[in-house]
Amino acid sequence: MTEYDKDAVVPRYITRWLRENAPQSDALLSEMEKYAALNNIPIAQPETARFLSVITRLAKPKRMLEIGTAIGYSAIIAARSMDGDGKILTIEYDAPTAVTARRNIKLAGLSDRVEVVCADAKDYLSYIDEDECMDMIFLDGPKAHYVYMLDDCVRLLRRGGVLISDNVLYKGMTADDAHVARRKITIVGRLREYIAALTRHPELDTALLPLGDGVTISVKI
Ligand SMILES: C[S@@+](CC[C@H](N)C(=O)[O-])C[C@H]1O[C@@H](n2cnc3c(N)ncnc32)[C@H](O)[C@@H]1O
C-alpha cells in the first residue's frame, strides 16, 4: 500500500525512490549526514542539496551568501559546484555549531573559499554593504525571520542573481491550516507572509517548488 506521511511534502515512497536513484555522497558528506542525524541538526534534504548543487553550476556565482550554516553541509556542496575562484560567506548564530562547520570546511579543503561568520544573520545582513554584491543567496536560517531578511537579500543580490529559500512548505503546514501544530502557528504565519512578499515582489521572479521541505527559487529582475 502507498504510504502517505502528513509530515512530508513528498510521499515517502517517492522520496525513497529518488534517494535510491540519486548520486551518492562522498565519505565526508556521508559522515556529516550521520553526525547531523545523530545530533538532530537540520541540514538540507538530499533532493534540496542536489538542487542547490545544480543551480550553483548553472548560475556560476563568484560570490555567494548563505544564511544558516549549521555544520557546513550545504556550504561545502555549493562551494564544490562553484568555479575555483568562487567564494561563500555563510552566517551561523550558534557558536559551537560554527566551530564544527569551520572544521568540516577545513576537512573539505575549502577554508580559503568559505568564510563562516558567527552572528545573528538579521543584524549582520544590515552591515553588509551593497558593494559586496551577491550572485546567489541561500536562505536557510531561522524560518520565522525570512520575511524580515527579504529586503536585505534583495538589496544584496545583483540583478540576474538567484535567491533560494529552503523549508518554505514546512512539512506541509504552510499550505494547509489543518496541518499546523499549535506551537508552530507563528512560524507558519511568517512563512506565509514571506511567500506572499516573494511572489509579489516587483524585483523578483519566483517559482515555488514541492521539493524536499519546499523550496523557492527567485531571480532578481
Ligand atoms: C536548517 S539549518 C542550516 C542548514 C545548512 N544550510 C545545511 O543545509 O547544511 C539552520 C541554521 O540556522 C541557524 N540559525 C538560527 N537562527 C539564526 C540566526 N538568527 N542567524 C544565523 N543563523 C541562525 C541555526 O543555528 C541552524 O544551524
PDB file of C-alpha atoms and ligand atoms in Angstrom:
ATOM      1  CA  MET A   1       0.000   0.000   0.000  1.00  0.00           C
ATOM      2  CA  THR A   2       1.195   3.534  -0.784  1.00  0.00           C
ATOM      3  CA  GLU A   3       2.435   5.340   2.340  1.00  0.00           C
ATOM      4  CA  TYR A   4       1.320   8.936   2.871  1.00  0.00           C
ATOM      5  CA  ASP A   5       3.098  10.930   5.525  1.00  0.00           C
ATOM      6  CA  LYS A   6       1.323  14.041   6.749  1.00  0.00           C
ATOM      7  CA  ASP A   7       4.703  15.460   7.853  1.00  0.00           C
ATOM      8  CA  ALA A   8       6.316  15.136   4.436  1.00  0.00           C
ATOM      9  CA  VAL A   9       5.789  17.364   1.428  1.00  0.00           C
ATOM     10  CA  VAL A  10       6.600  14.484  -0.934  1.00  0.00           C
ATOM     11  CA  PRO A  11       5.138  10.984  -0.333  1.00  0.00           C
ATOM     12  CA  ARG A  12       7.658   8.673   1.326  1.00  0.00           C
ATOM     13  CA  TYR A  13       7.734   6.095  -1.452  1.00  0.00           C
ATOM     14  CA  ILE A  14       8.730   8.803  -3.964  1.00  0.00           C
ATOM     15  CA  THR A  15      11.422  10.179  -1.639  1.00  0.00           C
ATOM     16  CA  ARG A  16      12.786   6.664  -1.108  1.00  0.00           C
ATOM     17  CA  TRP A  17      12.925   6.062  -4.862  1.00  0.00           C
ATOM     18  CA  LEU A  18      14.537   9.457  -5.541  1.00  0.00           C
ATOM     19  CA  ARG A  19      17.227   8.725  -2.939  1.00  0.00           C
ATOM     20  CA  GLU A  20      17.896   5.252  -4.317  1.00  0.00           C
ATOM     21  CA  ASN A  21      18.472   6.782  -7.745  1.00  0.00           C
ATOM     22  CA  ALA A  22      20.413   9.913  -6.760  1.00  0.00           C
ATOM     23  CA  PRO A  23      24.230  10.245  -6.864  1.00  0.00           C
ATOM     24  CA  GLN A  24      25.736   9.020  -3.573  1.00  0.00           C
ATOM     25  CA  SER A  25      27.502  11.327  -1.122  1.00  0.00           C
ATOM     26  CA  ASP A  26      31.267  11.003  -0.680  1.00  0.00           C
ATOM     27  CA  ALA A  27      32.869   9.940   2.637  1.00  0.00           C
ATOM     28  CA  LEU A  28      32.965  13.452   4.181  1.00  0.00           C
ATOM     29  CA  LEU A  29      29.359  14.320   3.297  1.00  0.00           C
ATOM     30  CA  SER A  30      28.171  10.866   4.457  1.00  0.00           C
ATOM     31  CA  GLU A  31      29.893  11.400   7.826  1.00  0.00           C
ATOM     32  CA  MET A  32      28.262  14.835   8.102  1.00  0.00           C
ATOM     33  CA  GLU A  33      24.829  13.369   7.269  1.00  0.00           C
ATOM     34  CA  LYS A  34      25.297  10.754  10.055  1.00  0.00           C
ATOM     35  CA  TYR A  35      26.514  13.399  12.531  1.00  0.00           C
ATOM     36  CA  ALA A  36      23.541  15.661  11.716  1.00  0.00           C
ATOM     37  CA  ALA A  37      21.050  12.800  12.147  1.00  0.00           C
ATOM     38  CA  LEU A  38      22.618  11.700  15.462  1.00  0.00           C
ATOM     39  CA  ASN A  39      22.687  15.229  16.856  1.00  0.00           C
ATOM     40  CA  ASN A  40      19.330  16.435  15.487  1.00  0.00           C
ATOM     41  CA  ILE A  41      20.953  19.112  13.362  1.00  0.00           C
ATOM     42  CA  PRO A  42      18.762  20.105  10.416  1.00  0.00           C
ATOM     43  CA  ILE A  43      20.683  20.040   7.125  1.00  0.00           C
ATOM     44  CA  ALA A  44      19.407  20.278   3.557  1.00  0.00           C
ATOM     45  CA  GLN A  45      17.454  17.218   2.444  1.00  0.00           C
ATOM     46  CA  PRO A  46      19.282  15.203  -0.253  1.00  0.00           C
ATOM     47  CA  GLU A  47      16.939  16.417  -3.034  1.00  0.00           C
ATOM     48  CA  THR A  48      17.424  20.046  -1.958  1.00  0.00           C
ATOM     49  CA  ALA A  49      21.192  19.546  -1.759  1.00  0.00           C
ATOM     50  CA  ARG A  50      21.217  18.171  -5.358  1.00  0.00           C
ATOM     51  CA  PHE A  51      19.069  21.115  -6.497  1.00  0.00           C
ATOM     52  CA  LEU A  52      21.447  23.582  -4.825  1.00  0.00           C
ATOM     53  CA  SER A  53      24.430  21.939  -6.498  1.00  0.00           C
ATOM     54  CA  VAL A  54      22.903  22.014  -9.995  1.00  0.00           C
ATOM     55  CA  ILE A  55      21.598  25.599  -9.702  1.00  0.00           C
ATOM     56  CA  THR A  56      25.032  26.696  -8.447  1.00  0.00           C
ATOM     57  CA  ARG A  57      26.654  25.164 -11.531  1.00  0.00           C
ATOM     58  CA  LEU A  58      24.128  26.931 -13.788  1.00  0.00           C
ATOM     59  CA  ALA A  59      24.305  30.313 -12.046  1.00  0.00           C
ATOM     60  CA  LYS A  60      28.149  30.242 -11.787  1.00  0.00           C
ATOM     61  CA  PRO A  61      28.243  32.595  -8.769  1.00  0.00           C
ATOM     62  CA  LYS A  62      31.544  34.240  -7.888  1.00  0.00           C
ATOM     63  CA  ARG A  63      30.154  35.452  -4.579  1.00  0.00           C
ATOM     64  CA  MET A  64      27.527  33.598  -2.598  1.00  0.00           C
ATOM     65  CA  LEU A  65      25.823  34.325   0.728  1.00  0.00           C
ATOM     66  CA  GLU A  66      24.339  31.601   2.915  1.00  0.00           C
ATOM     67  CA  ILE A  67      22.153  32.337   5.928  1.00  0.00           C
ATOM     68  CA  GLY A  68      22.218  29.343   8.309  1.00  0.00           C
ATOM     69  CA  THR A  69      25.453  27.344   8.060  1.00  0.00           C
ATOM     70  CA  ALA A  70      24.707  24.570  10.573  1.00  0.00           C
ATOM     71  CA  ILE A  71      27.702  22.180  10.230  1.00  0.00           C
ATOM     72  CA  GLY A  72      28.703  23.423   6.770  1.00  0.00           C
ATOM     73  CA  TYR A  73      26.982  20.706   4.704  1.00  0.00           C
ATOM     74  CA  SER A  74      25.231  22.904   2.117  1.00  0.00           C
ATOM     75  CA  ALA A  75      28.162  25.363   2.037  1.00  0.00           C
ATOM     76  CA  ILE A  76      30.542  22.522   1.084  1.00  0.00           C
ATOM     77  CA  ILE A  77      28.133  21.259  -1.586  1.00  0.00           C
ATOM     78  CA  ALA A  78      27.694  24.740  -3.079  1.00  0.00           C
ATOM     79  CA  ALA A  79      31.424  25.557  -2.931  1.00  0.00           C
ATOM     80  CA  ARG A  80      32.279  22.326  -4.761  1.00  0.00           C
ATOM     81  CA  SER A  81      29.886  23.363  -7.558  1.00  0.00           C
ATOM     82  CA  MET A  82      31.414  26.829  -7.936  1.00  0.00           C
ATOM     83  CA  ASP A  83      34.389  27.745 -10.083  1.00  0.00           C
ATOM     84  CA  GLY A  84      37.725  27.709  -8.208  1.00  0.00           C
ATOM     85  CA  ASP A  85      37.663  31.464  -7.561  1.00  0.00           C
ATOM     86  CA  GLY A  86      34.092  31.479  -6.168  1.00  0.00           C
ATOM     87  CA  LYS A  87      33.674  32.488  -2.507  1.00  0.00           C
ATOM     88  CA  ILE A  88      30.942  31.888   0.078  1.00  0.00           C
ATOM     89  CA  LEU A  89      30.124  33.979   3.139  1.00  0.00           C
ATOM     90  CA  THR A  90      27.973  31.882   5.475  1.00  0.00           C
ATOM     91  CA  ILE A  91      26.367  33.069   8.720  1.00  0.00           C
ATOM     92  CA  GLU A  92      25.641  30.856  11.744  1.00  0.00           C
ATOM     93  CA  TYR A  93      24.235  32.065  15.056  1.00  0.00           C
ATOM     94  CA  ASP A  94      25.261  29.149  17.273  1.00  0.00           C
ATOM     95  CA  ALA A  95      28.963  29.367  18.203  1.00  0.00           C
ATOM     96  CA  PRO A  96      29.740  25.635  18.767  1.00  0.00           C
ATOM     97  CA  THR A  97      27.950  24.807  15.501  1.00  0.00           C
ATOM     98  CA  ALA A  98      30.025  27.434  13.670  1.00  0.00           C
ATOM     99  CA  VAL A  99      33.202  25.800  15.077  1.00  0.00           C
ATOM    100  CA  THR A 100      32.061  22.395  13.760  1.00  0.00           C
ATOM    101  CA  ALA A 101      31.285  23.978  10.370  1.00  0.00           C
ATOM    102  CA  ARG A 102      34.766  25.509  10.132  1.00  0.00           C
ATOM    103  CA  ARG A 103      36.289  22.111  10.976  1.00  0.00           C
ATOM    104  CA  ASN A 104      34.275  20.347   8.259  1.00  0.00           C
ATOM    105  CA  ILE A 105      35.049  23.086   5.723  1.00  0.00           C
ATOM    106  CA  LYS A 106      38.752  22.663   6.527  1.00  0.00           C
ATOM    107  CA  LEU A 107      38.468  18.876   6.046  1.00  0.00           C
ATOM    108  CA  ALA A 108      36.893  19.604   2.637  1.00  0.00           C
ATOM    109  CA  GLY A 109      39.908  21.784   1.779  1.00  0.00           C
ATOM    110  CA  LEU A 110      37.672  24.845   1.334  1.00  0.00           C
ATOM    111  CA  SER A 111      38.774  27.155   4.178  1.00  0.00           C
ATOM    112  CA  ASP A 112      40.176  29.715   1.741  1.00  0.00           C
ATOM    113  CA  ARG A 113      36.846  29.945  -0.108  1.00  0.00           C
ATOM    114  CA  VAL A 114      34.178  29.551   2.589  1.00  0.00           C
ATOM    115  CA  GLU A 115      34.116  32.065   5.437  1.00  0.00           C
ATOM    116  CA  VAL A 116      31.917  31.206   8.434  1.00  0.00           C
ATOM    117  CA  VAL A 117      30.759  34.249  10.406  1.00  0.00           C
ATOM    118  CA  CYS A 118      29.230  33.601  13.820  1.00  0.00           C
ATOM    119  CA  ALA A 119      26.463  36.203  14.172  1.00  0.00           C
ATOM    120  CA  ASP A 120      22.728  36.798  14.170  1.00  0.00           C
ATOM    121  CA  ALA A 121      22.111  36.968  10.422  1.00  0.00           C
ATOM    122  CA  LYS A 122      19.309  39.500  10.720  1.00  0.00           C
ATOM    123  CA  ASP A 123      21.683  42.030  12.341  1.00  0.00           C
ATOM    124  CA  TYR A 124      24.724  41.060  10.302  1.00  0.00           C
ATOM    125  CA  LEU A 125      22.984  41.458   6.914  1.00  0.00           C
ATOM    126  CA  SER A 126      22.277  45.118   7.595  1.00  0.00           C
ATOM    127  CA  TYR A 127      26.040  45.708   7.989  1.00  0.00           C
ATOM    128  CA  ILE A 128      26.966  44.170   4.625  1.00  0.00           C
ATOM    129  CA  ASP A 129      27.468  46.872   2.025  1.00  0.00           C
ATOM    130  CA  GLU A 130      25.737  46.527  -1.327  1.00  0.00           C
ATOM    131  CA  ASP A 131      29.176  46.856  -2.949  1.00  0.00           C
ATOM    132  CA  GLU A 132      29.625  43.251  -1.801  1.00  0.00           C
ATOM    133  CA  CYS A 133      27.000  42.358  -4.410  1.00  0.00           C
ATOM    134  CA  MET A 134      25.995  38.666  -4.227  1.00  0.00           C
ATOM    135  CA  ASP A 135      25.413  36.457  -7.283  1.00  0.00           C
ATOM    136  CA  MET A 136      23.493  33.899  -5.261  1.00  0.00           C
ATOM    137  CA  ILE A 137      21.897  33.687  -1.795  1.00  0.00           C
ATOM    138  CA  PHE A 138      20.823  30.505   0.012  1.00  0.00           C
ATOM    139  CA  LEU A 139      18.358  31.452   2.752  1.00  0.00           C
ATOM    140  CA  ASP A 140      18.262  28.559   5.237  1.00  0.00           C
ATOM    141  CA  GLY A 141      18.363  30.214   8.661  1.00  0.00           C
ATOM    142  CA  PRO A 142      15.518  30.880  11.142  1.00  0.00           C
ATOM    143  CA  LYS A 143      12.261  30.315   9.236  1.00  0.00           C
ATOM    144  CA  ALA A 144      10.281  32.893  11.240  1.00  0.00           C
ATOM    145  CA  HIS A 145      12.800  35.588  10.218  1.00  0.00           C
ATOM    146  CA  TYR A 146      12.850  35.011   6.442  1.00  0.00           C
ATOM    147  CA  VAL A 147      10.248  37.717   5.949  1.00  0.00           C
ATOM    148  CA  TYR A 148      12.391  40.227   7.873  1.00  0.00           C
ATOM    149  CA  MET A 149      15.537  39.357   5.887  1.00  0.00           C
ATOM    150  CA  LEU A 150      13.979  39.648   2.437  1.00  0.00           C
ATOM    151  CA  ASP A 151      14.706  43.365   1.932  1.00  0.00           C
ATOM    152  CA  ASP A 152      18.392  42.840   2.746  1.00  0.00           C
ATOM    153  CA  CYS A 153      18.565  39.769   0.494  1.00  0.00           C
ATOM    154  CA  VAL A 154      17.114  41.739  -2.451  1.00  0.00           C
ATOM    155  CA  ARG A 155      19.389  44.707  -1.676  1.00  0.00           C
ATOM    156  CA  LEU A 156      22.486  42.489  -1.660  1.00  0.00           C
ATOM    157  CA  LEU A 157      21.579  40.399  -4.716  1.00  0.00           C
ATOM    158  CA  ARG A 158      22.815  41.632  -8.088  1.00  0.00           C
ATOM    159  CA  ARG A 159      20.330  41.896 -10.976  1.00  0.00           C
ATOM    160  CA  GLY A 160      20.130  38.397 -12.516  1.00  0.00           C
ATOM    161  CA  GLY A 161      21.235  36.876  -9.188  1.00  0.00           C
ATOM    162  CA  VAL A 162      19.473  33.862  -7.649  1.00  0.00           C
ATOM    163  CA  LEU A 163      17.788  33.583  -4.239  1.00  0.00           C
ATOM    164  CA  ILE A 164      16.946  30.079  -3.000  1.00  0.00           C
ATOM    165  CA  SER A 165      14.907  29.690   0.212  1.00  0.00           C
ATOM    166  CA  ASP A 166      14.545  26.318   1.945  1.00  0.00           C
ATOM    167  CA  ASN A 167      11.782  24.778   4.116  1.00  0.00           C
ATOM    168  CA  VAL A 168       9.079  27.154   2.879  1.00  0.00           C
ATOM    169  CA  LEU A 169       6.390  24.422   2.977  1.00  0.00           C
ATOM    170  CA  TYR A 170       7.472  23.471   6.493  1.00  0.00           C
ATOM    171  CA  LYS A 171       6.322  19.838   6.424  1.00  0.00           C
ATOM    172  CA  GLY A 172       3.211  20.929   4.500  1.00  0.00           C
ATOM    173  CA  MET A 173       1.970  23.191   7.305  1.00  0.00           C
ATOM    174  CA  THR A 174       2.330  26.357   5.224  1.00  0.00           C
ATOM    175  CA  ALA A 175      -0.182  25.021   2.695  1.00  0.00           C
ATOM    176  CA  ASP A 176      -2.925  23.794   4.993  1.00  0.00           C
ATOM    177  CA  ASP A 177      -4.315  25.102   8.304  1.00  0.00           C
ATOM    178  CA  ALA A 178      -5.371  21.590   9.291  1.00  0.00           C
ATOM    179  CA  HIS A 179      -1.682  20.564   9.362  1.00  0.00           C
ATOM    180  CA  VAL A 180      -0.448  23.384  11.594  1.00  0.00           C
ATOM    181  CA  ALA A 181       0.736  22.273  15.034  1.00  0.00           C
ATOM    182  CA  ARG A 182      -0.290  24.807  17.702  1.00  0.00           C
ATOM    183  CA  ARG A 183       3.333  25.615  18.667  1.00  0.00           C
ATOM    184  CA  LYS A 184       4.185  26.316  15.012  1.00  0.00           C
ATOM    185  CA  ILE A 185       1.427  28.867  14.331  1.00  0.00           C
ATOM    186  CA  THR A 186       3.789  31.874  14.434  1.00  0.00           C
ATOM    187  CA  ILE A 187       6.469  30.320  12.189  1.00  0.00           C
ATOM    188  CA  VAL A 188       3.868  29.154   9.667  1.00  0.00           C
ATOM    189  CA  GLY A 189       2.191  32.591   9.637  1.00  0.00           C
ATOM    190  CA  ARG A 190       5.551  34.268   8.983  1.00  0.00           C
ATOM    191  CA  LEU A 191       6.408  31.764   6.233  1.00  0.00           C
ATOM    192  CA  ARG A 192       3.091  32.547   4.552  1.00  0.00           C
ATOM    193  CA  GLU A 193       3.927  36.272   4.789  1.00  0.00           C
ATOM    194  CA  TYR A 194       7.351  35.515   3.315  1.00  0.00           C
ATOM    195  CA  ILE A 195       5.922  33.622   0.346  1.00  0.00           C
ATOM    196  CA  ALA A 196       3.375  36.383  -0.312  1.00  0.00           C
ATOM    197  CA  ALA A 197       6.168  39.009  -0.182  1.00  0.00           C
ATOM    198  CA  LEU A 198       8.391  36.941  -2.507  1.00  0.00           C
ATOM    199  CA  THR A 199       5.738  36.245  -5.096  1.00  0.00           C
ATOM    200  CA  ARG A 200       4.520  39.884  -5.167  1.00  0.00           C
ATOM    201  CA  HIS A 201       7.987  41.437  -5.101  1.00  0.00           C
ATOM    202  CA  PRO A 202       8.421  43.697  -8.152  1.00  0.00           C
ATOM    203  CA  GLU A 203      12.140  42.869  -8.410  1.00  0.00           C
ATOM    204  CA  LEU A 204      11.812  39.080  -8.166  1.00  0.00           C
ATOM    205  CA  ASP A 205      10.565  36.350 -10.469  1.00  0.00           C
ATOM    206  CA  THR A 206       9.803  33.366  -8.212  1.00  0.00           C
ATOM    207  CA  ALA A 207       8.897  29.684  -8.534  1.00  0.00           C
ATOM    208  CA  LEU A 208       7.597  27.630  -5.574  1.00  0.00           C
ATOM    209  CA  LEU A 209       8.682  24.008  -5.699  1.00  0.00           C
ATOM    210  CA  PRO A 210       7.409  21.000  -3.684  1.00  0.00           C
ATOM    211  CA  LEU A 211      10.999  19.773  -3.391  1.00  0.00           C
ATOM    212  CA  GLY A 212      12.376  18.421  -0.109  1.00  0.00           C
ATOM    213  CA  ASP A 213      10.650  20.523   2.564  1.00  0.00           C
ATOM    214  CA  GLY A 214       9.546  23.128  -0.007  1.00  0.00           C
ATOM    215  CA  VAL A 215      11.939  25.391  -1.864  1.00  0.00           C
ATOM    216  CA  THR A 216      11.552  28.713  -3.662  1.00  0.00           C
ATOM    217  CA  ILE A 217      13.865  29.918  -6.380  1.00  0.00           C
ATOM    218  CA  SER A 218      13.797  33.603  -7.341  1.00  0.00           C
ATOM    219  CA  VAL A 219      15.761  35.625  -9.877  1.00  0.00           C
ATOM    220  CA  LYS A 220      16.269  39.374  -9.379  1.00  0.00           C
ATOM    221  CA  ILE A 221      14.911  41.110 -12.488  1.00  0.00           C
TER     222      ILE A 221
HETATM  223  C1  LIG B   1      18.421  24.498   8.595  1.00  0.00           C
HETATM  224  S1  LIG B   1      19.871  24.857   9.444  1.00  0.00           S
HETATM  225  C2  LIG B   1      21.013  25.217   8.160  1.00  0.00           C
HETATM  226  C3  LIG B   1      21.392  24.001   7.367  1.00  0.00           C
HETATM  227  C4  LIG B   1      22.510  24.222   6.382  1.00  0.00           C
HETATM  228  N1  LIG B   1      22.227  25.302   5.475  1.00  0.00           N
HETATM  229  C5  LIG B   1      22.709  22.948   5.585  1.00  0.00           C
HETATM  230  O1  LIG B   1      21.862  22.648   4.736  1.00  0.00           O
HETATM  231  O2  LIG B   1      23.704  22.256   5.816  1.00  0.00           O
HETATM  232  C6  LIG B   1      19.565  26.443  10.104  1.00  0.00           C
HETATM  233  C7  LIG B   1      20.711  27.032  10.890  1.00  0.00           C
HETATM  234  O3  LIG B   1      20.438  28.419  11.113  1.00  0.00           O
HETATM  235  C8  LIG B   1      20.986  28.762  12.369  1.00  0.00           C
HETATM  236  N2  LIG B   1      20.334  29.985  12.837  1.00  0.00           N
HETATM  237  C9  LIG B   1      19.191  30.110  13.569  1.00  0.00           C
HETATM  238  N3  LIG B   1      18.932  31.405  13.802  1.00  0.00           N
HETATM  239  C10 LIG B   1      19.918  32.117  13.203  1.00  0.00           C
HETATM  240  C11 LIG B   1      20.200  33.497  13.082  1.00  0.00           C
HETATM  241  N4  LIG B   1      19.396  34.419  13.635  1.00  0.00           N
HETATM  242  N5  LIG B   1      21.295  33.880  12.388  1.00  0.00           N
HETATM  243  C12 LIG B   1      22.106  32.952  11.820  1.00  0.00           C
HETATM  244  N6  LIG B   1      21.898  31.625  11.907  1.00  0.00           N
HETATM  245  C13 LIG B   1      20.811  31.212  12.581  1.00  0.00           C
HETATM  246  C14 LIG B   1      20.695  27.551  13.235  1.00  0.00           C
HETATM  247  O4  LIG B   1      21.573  27.537  14.360  1.00  0.00           O
HETATM  248  C15 LIG B   1      20.923  26.408  12.252  1.00  0.00           C
HETATM  249  O5  LIG B   1      22.236  25.913  12.356  1.00  0.00           O
END
